[in-house]
PDB file of C-alpha atoms in Angstrom:
ATOM      1  CA  UNK A  14      68.933 131.064  75.162  1.00 50.00           C
ATOM      2  CA  UNK A  15      68.210 129.080  78.319  1.00 51.00           C
ATOM      3  CA  UNK A  16      69.701 125.682  78.366  1.00 53.00           C
ATOM      4  CA  UNK A  17      67.973 122.999  80.433  1.00 53.00           C
ATOM      5  CA  UNK A  18      70.054 120.159  81.775  1.00 56.00           C
ATOM      6  CA  UNK A  19      69.281 116.803  80.293  1.00 53.00           C
ATOM      7  CA  UNK A  20      68.371 114.252  82.969  1.00 58.00           C
ATOM      8  CA  UNK A  21      67.812 110.587  82.803  1.00 67.00           C
ATOM      9  CA  UNK A  22      64.258 109.431  83.611  1.00 67.00           C
ATOM     10  CA  UNK A  23      65.657 106.316  85.242  1.00 69.00           C
ATOM     11  CA  UNK A  24      67.723 108.427  87.615  1.00 74.00           C
ATOM     12  CA  UNK A  25      64.733 110.588  88.515  1.00 73.00           C
ATOM     13  CA  UNK A  26      62.605 107.500  89.152  1.00 72.00           C
ATOM     14  CA  UNK A  27      65.324 106.029  91.354  1.00 76.00           C
ATOM     15  CA  UNK A  28      65.614 109.247  93.397  1.00 76.00           C
ATOM     16  CA  UNK A  29      61.824 109.435  93.715  1.00 77.00           C
ATOM     17  CA  UNK A  30      61.602 105.827  94.946  1.00 75.00           C
ATOM     18  CA  UNK A  31      64.447 106.397  97.421  1.00 76.00           C
ATOM     19  CA  UNK A  32      62.663 109.463  98.816  1.00 78.00           C
ATOM     20  CA  UNK A  33      59.381 107.580  98.943  1.00 75.00           C
ATOM     21  CA  UNK A  34      61.071 104.770 100.883  1.00 75.00           C
ATOM     22  CA  UNK A  35      62.488 107.262 103.407  1.00 78.00           C
ATOM     23  CA  UNK A  36      59.102 108.921 103.895  1.00 76.00           C
ATOM     24  CA  UNK A  37      57.423 105.537 104.332  1.00 73.00           C
ATOM     25  CA  UNK A  38      60.006 104.525 106.942  1.00 74.00           C
ATOM     26  CA  UNK A  39      59.476 107.800 108.824  1.00 76.00           C
ATOM     27  CA  UNK A  40      55.709 107.245 108.763  1.00 73.00           C
ATOM     28  CA  UNK A  41      55.933 103.585 109.766  1.00 73.00           C
ATOM     29  CA  UNK A  42      57.949 104.173 112.952  1.00 73.00           C
ATOM     30  CA  UNK A  43      55.192 105.987 114.916  1.00 76.00           C
ATOM     31  CA  UNK A  44      52.547 103.635 113.549  1.00 71.00           C
ATOM     32  CA  UNK A  45      54.569 100.682 114.759  1.00 73.00           C
ATOM     33  CA  UNK A  46      54.845 102.223 118.235  1.00 77.00           C
ATOM     34  CA  UNK A  47      51.082 102.808 118.303  1.00 77.00           C
ATOM     35  CA  UNK A  48      50.449  99.213 117.224  1.00 73.00           C
ATOM     36  CA  UNK A  49      52.730  97.822 119.951  1.00 74.00           C
ATOM     37  CA  UNK A  50      51.117 100.054 122.601  1.00 73.00           C
ATOM     38  CA  UNK A  51      47.650  99.011 121.413  1.00 73.00           C
ATOM     39  CA  UNK A  52      48.560  95.332 121.601  1.00 76.00           C
ATOM     40  CA  UNK A  53      49.853  95.883 125.140  1.00 76.00           C
ATOM     41  CA  UNK A  54      46.630  97.629 126.164  1.00 73.00           C
ATOM     42  CA  UNK A  55      44.483  94.906 124.572  1.00 77.00           C
ATOM     43  CA  UNK A  56      46.581  92.230 126.275  1.00 77.00           C
ATOM     44  CA  UNK A  57      46.166  93.928 129.659  1.00 76.00           C
ATOM     45  CA  UNK A  58      42.426  94.277 129.084  1.00 71.00           C
ATOM     46  CA  UNK A  59      42.109  90.588 128.211  1.00 77.00           C
ATOM     47  CA  UNK A  60      44.131  89.675 131.283  1.00 79.00           C
ATOM     48  CA  UNK A  61      41.845  91.755 133.509  1.00 74.00           C
ATOM     49  CA  UNK A  62      38.747  90.199 131.940  1.00 73.00           C
ATOM     50  CA  UNK A  63      40.088  86.646 132.337  1.00 78.00           C
ATOM     51  CA  UNK A  64      41.098  87.248 135.960  1.00 76.00           C
ATOM     52  CA  UNK A  65      37.745  88.890 136.706  1.00 74.00           C
ATOM     53  CA  UNK A  66      35.823  85.982 135.214  1.00 77.00           C
ATOM     54  CA  UNK A  67      37.991  83.532 137.129  1.00 75.00           C
ATOM     55  CA  UNK A  68      37.357  85.448 140.352  1.00 73.00           C
ATOM     56  CA  UNK A  69      33.619  85.491 139.741  1.00 73.00           C
ATOM     57  CA  UNK A  70      33.490  81.803 138.833  1.00 79.00           C
ATOM     58  CA  UNK A  71      35.660  80.645 141.746  1.00 81.00           C
ATOM     59  CA  UNK A  72      34.637  83.262 144.297  1.00 78.00           C
ATOM     60  CA  UNK A  73      33.721  80.772 147.029  1.00 83.00           C
ATOM     61  CA  UNK A  74      37.024  78.897 146.831  1.00 86.00           C
ATOM     62  CA  UNK A  75      39.039  82.111 146.734  1.00 81.00           C
ATOM     63  CA  UNK A  76      37.206  83.507 149.764  1.00 82.00           C
ATOM     64  CA  UNK A  77      37.617  80.220 151.633  1.00 84.00           C
ATOM     65  CA  UNK A  78      41.342  80.225 150.866  1.00 85.00           C
ATOM     66  CA  UNK A  79      41.609  83.853 152.012  1.00 83.00           C
ATOM     67  CA  UNK A  80      39.873  83.028 155.296  1.00 84.00           C
ATOM     68  CA  UNK A  81      42.166  80.025 155.731  1.00 87.00           C
ATOM     69  CA  UNK A  82      45.150  82.409 155.566  1.00 88.00           C
ATOM     70  CA  UNK A  83      43.705  84.760 158.222  1.00 86.00           C
ATOM     71  CA  UNK A  84      44.692  84.018 161.828  1.00 88.00           C
ATOM     72  CA  UNK A  85      41.836  82.797 164.049  1.00 85.00           C
ATOM     73  CA  UNK A  86      41.648  86.011 166.083  1.00 87.00           C
ATOM     74  CA  UNK A  87      40.949  88.124 162.991  1.00 86.00           C
ATOM     75  CA  UNK A  88      38.239  86.018 161.300  1.00 85.00           C
ATOM     76  CA  UNK A  89      35.415  88.420 162.272  1.00 88.00           C
ATOM     77  CA  UNK A  90      37.281  91.450 160.933  1.00 89.00           C
ATOM     78  CA  UNK A  91      38.157  89.529 157.765  1.00 86.00           C
ATOM     79  CA  UNK A  92      34.478  88.675 157.256  1.00 87.00           C
ATOM     80  CA  UNK A  93      33.500  92.368 157.602  1.00 90.00           C
ATOM     81  CA  UNK A  94      36.253  93.341 155.157  1.00 87.00           C
ATOM     82  CA  UNK A  95      35.132  90.668 152.666  1.00 84.00           C
ATOM     83  CA  UNK A  96      31.525  91.881 152.813  1.00 86.00           C
ATOM     84  CA  UNK A  97      32.577  95.520 152.357  1.00 87.00           C
ATOM     85  CA  UNK A  98      34.817  94.674 149.399  1.00 82.00           C
ATOM     86  CA  UNK A  99      32.079  92.539 147.802  1.00 79.00           C
ATOM     87  CA  UNK A 100      29.503  95.291 148.225  1.00 83.00           C
ATOM     88  CA  UNK A 101      31.891  97.958 146.882  1.00 83.00           C
ATOM     89  CA  UNK A 102      33.031  95.884 143.914  1.00 79.00           C
ATOM     90  CA  UNK A 103      29.453  94.910 143.075  1.00 80.00           C
ATOM     91  CA  UNK A 104      28.402  98.560 143.277  1.00 84.00           C
ATOM     92  CA  UNK A 105      31.289  99.565 141.038  1.00 84.00           C
ATOM     93  CA  UNK A 106      30.329  96.974 138.409  1.00 84.00           C
ATOM     94  CA  UNK A 107      26.662  98.013 138.555  1.00 87.00           C
ATOM     95  CA  UNK A 108      27.691 101.671 138.210  1.00 88.00           C
ATOM     96  CA  UNK A 109      29.827 100.904 135.151  1.00 89.00           C
ATOM     97  CA  UNK A 110      26.954  99.008 133.552  1.00 90.00           C
ATOM     98  CA  UNK A 111      24.495 101.844 134.239  1.00 93.00           C
ATOM     99  CA  UNK A 112      26.825 104.492 132.783  1.00 93.00           C
ATOM    100  CA  UNK A 113      27.450 102.293 129.735  1.00 93.00           C
ATOM    101  CA  UNK A 114      23.724 101.785 129.191  1.00 95.00           C
ATOM    102  CA  UNK A 115      23.035 105.511 129.622  1.00 95.00           C
ATOM    103  CA  UNK A 116      25.738 106.521 127.148  1.00 95.00           C
ATOM    104  CA  UNK A 117      24.633 103.799 124.738  1.00 95.00           C
ATOM    105  CA  UNK A 118      21.089 105.199 124.897  1.00 96.00           C
ATOM    106  CA  UNK A 119      22.389 108.696 124.138  1.00 95.00           C
ATOM    107  CA  UNK A 120      24.368 107.390 121.162  1.00 95.00           C
ATOM    108  CA  UNK A 121      21.297 105.445 120.027  1.00 96.00           C
ATOM    109  CA  UNK A 122      19.158 108.590 120.077  1.00 95.00           C
ATOM    110  CA  UNK A 123      21.811 110.658 118.296  1.00 94.00           C
ATOM    111  CA  UNK A 124      22.288 108.004 115.631  1.00 94.00           C
ATOM    112  CA  UNK A 125      18.528 107.567 115.237  1.00 94.00           C
ATOM    113  CA  UNK A 126      17.831 111.302 114.928  1.00 94.00           C
ATOM    114  CA  UNK A 127      20.497 111.753 112.251  1.00 94.00           C
ATOM    115  CA  UNK A 128      19.799 108.460 110.480  1.00 93.00           C
ATOM    116  CA  UNK A 129      23.239 106.927 110.869  1.00 92.00           C
ATOM    117  CA  UNK A 130      23.877 103.442 109.529  1.00 92.00           C
ATOM    118  CA  UNK A 131      25.044 100.604 111.775  1.00 92.00           C
ATOM    119  CA  UNK A 132      22.966 101.915 114.684  1.00 91.00           C
ATOM    120  CA  UNK A 133      22.990  98.662 116.740  1.00 93.00           C
ATOM    121  CA  UNK A 134      26.740  98.190 116.333  1.00 92.00           C
ATOM    122  CA  UNK A 135      27.698 101.772 117.153  1.00 93.00           C
ATOM    123  CA  UNK A 136      25.309 101.909 120.102  1.00 93.00           C
ATOM    124  CA  UNK A 137      26.512  98.621 121.562  1.00 93.00           C
ATOM    125  CA  UNK A 138      30.185  99.474 121.008  1.00 93.00           C
ATOM    126  CA  UNK A 139      29.876 102.963 122.510  1.00 94.00           C
ATOM    127  CA  UNK A 140      28.056 101.608 125.568  1.00 93.00           C
ATOM    128  CA  UNK A 141      30.531  98.764 126.000  1.00 92.00           C
ATOM    129  CA  UNK A 142      33.490 101.117 125.725  1.00 91.00           C
ATOM    130  CA  UNK A 143      31.932 103.426 128.318  1.00 92.00           C
ATOM    131  CA  UNK A 144      31.786 100.470 130.740  1.00 90.00           C
ATOM    132  CA  UNK A 145      35.538  99.880 130.564  1.00 86.00           C
ATOM    133  CA  UNK A 146      37.180 101.595 133.545  1.00 82.00           C
ATOM    134  CA  UNK A 147      39.742 104.378 133.095  1.00 80.00           C
ATOM    135  CA  UNK A 148      40.347 104.596 129.336  1.00 82.00           C
ATOM    136  CA  UNK A 149      36.961 103.434 127.994  1.00 85.00           C
ATOM    137  CA  UNK A 150      35.094 106.715 128.454  1.00 89.00           C
ATOM    138  CA  UNK A 151      37.758 108.578 126.503  1.00 90.00           C
ATOM    139  CA  UNK A 152      37.175 106.458 123.383  1.00 91.00           C
ATOM    140  CA  UNK A 153      33.460 105.680 123.806  1.00 93.00           C
ATOM    141  CA  UNK A 154      32.436 108.632 121.632  1.00 93.00           C
ATOM    142  CA  UNK A 155      34.345 107.303 118.609  1.00 93.00           C
ATOM    143  CA  UNK A 156      31.855 104.772 117.105  1.00 94.00           C
ATOM    144  CA  UNK A 157      28.961 107.122 116.254  1.00 95.00           C
ATOM    145  CA  UNK A 158      31.269 109.983 115.304  1.00 94.00           C
ATOM    146  CA  UNK A 159      33.342 107.704 113.069  1.00 93.00           C
ATOM    147  CA  UNK A 160      30.222 106.446 111.280  1.00 93.00           C
ATOM    148  CA  UNK A 161      29.120 110.053 110.801  1.00 94.00           C
ATOM    149  CA  UNK A 162      32.531 111.037 109.399  1.00 93.00           C
ATOM    150  CA  UNK A 163      32.715 108.108 107.001  1.00 93.00           C
ATOM    151  CA  UNK A 164      29.122 107.650 105.891  1.00 93.00           C
ATOM    152  CA  UNK A 165      27.168 110.830 106.603  1.00 93.00           C
ATOM    153  CA  UNK A 166      29.462 113.861 106.891  1.00 92.00           C
ATOM    154  CA  UNK A 167      26.535 116.290 106.833  1.00 94.00           C
ATOM    155  CA  UNK A 168      25.378 114.825 110.185  1.00 93.00           C
ATOM    156  CA  UNK A 169      28.811 115.053 111.828  1.00 93.00           C
ATOM    157  CA  UNK A 170      28.240 118.325 113.683  1.00 95.00           C
ATOM    158  CA  UNK A 171      24.842 117.267 115.056  1.00 94.00           C
ATOM    159  CA  UNK A 172      26.038 113.811 116.088  1.00 94.00           C
ATOM    160  CA  UNK A 173      29.197 115.309 117.582  1.00 94.00           C
ATOM    161  CA  UNK A 174      27.192 117.787 119.659  1.00 95.00           C
ATOM    162  CA  UNK A 175      24.762 115.139 120.951  1.00 95.00           C
ATOM    163  CA  UNK A 176      27.551 112.670 121.757  1.00 94.00           C
ATOM    164  CA  UNK A 177      29.704 115.355 123.414  1.00 94.00           C
ATOM    165  CA  UNK A 178      26.837 116.676 125.536  1.00 95.00           C
ATOM    166  CA  UNK A 179      25.797 113.133 126.439  1.00 94.00           C
ATOM    167  CA  UNK A 180      29.355 112.259 127.376  1.00 94.00           C
ATOM    168  CA  UNK A 181      29.631 115.358 129.573  1.00 94.00           C
ATOM    169  CA  UNK A 182      26.330 114.600 131.320  1.00 93.00           C
ATOM    170  CA  UNK A 183      27.217 110.940 131.912  1.00 93.00           C
ATOM    171  CA  UNK A 184      30.760 111.636 133.111  1.00 92.00           C
ATOM    172  CA  UNK A 185      30.100 114.771 135.164  1.00 92.00           C
ATOM    173  CA  UNK A 186      26.574 114.318 136.474  1.00 93.00           C
ATOM    174  CA  UNK A 187      25.434 110.682 136.290  1.00 90.00           C
ATOM    175  CA  UNK A 188      28.618 108.789 137.108  1.00 86.00           C
ATOM    176  CA  UNK A 189      29.529 110.791 140.240  1.00 86.00           C
ATOM    177  CA  UNK A 190      26.014 110.253 141.604  1.00 88.00           C
ATOM    178  CA  UNK A 191      26.146 106.519 140.915  1.00 83.00           C
ATOM    179  CA  UNK A 192      29.632 105.948 142.216  1.00 76.00           C
TER     180      UNK A 192
END
């Protein structure tokens, strides 16, 4: 006859909790790294926004100080450079706003067609994310797709296709023509 070893339930519970603690620690390490990296990215973004607002608000004083630093013989060249930089930076900002509005409109239409909830929030967030230089376009698709995943899974494929096609059109056709 087979003989099963007798084990103590307290011992099994202790081993289970020890294993659970180890698994939780292994899972927490990458999540902690992601959280720290996210805080760094958010901090950098806030710093850029604050400096940009400061530069816009105090533009005249900053330009005057810059011209004060330039030697007298180079004032004309400095003025041309300042105008070119202002025109380029203004064009860049306008281009970012236009691409954000275009992508927001695409997300609005996709969300409207498939009846997603939180349409104003997802549209605004997707458009705003698209306006953020460098990393914004790579996460701008998340709001409508996330709402579809969580609240209307049957619309996920349709919303995903519309958002993906819209993203490709904005990034590969519209943005290069604007910029």
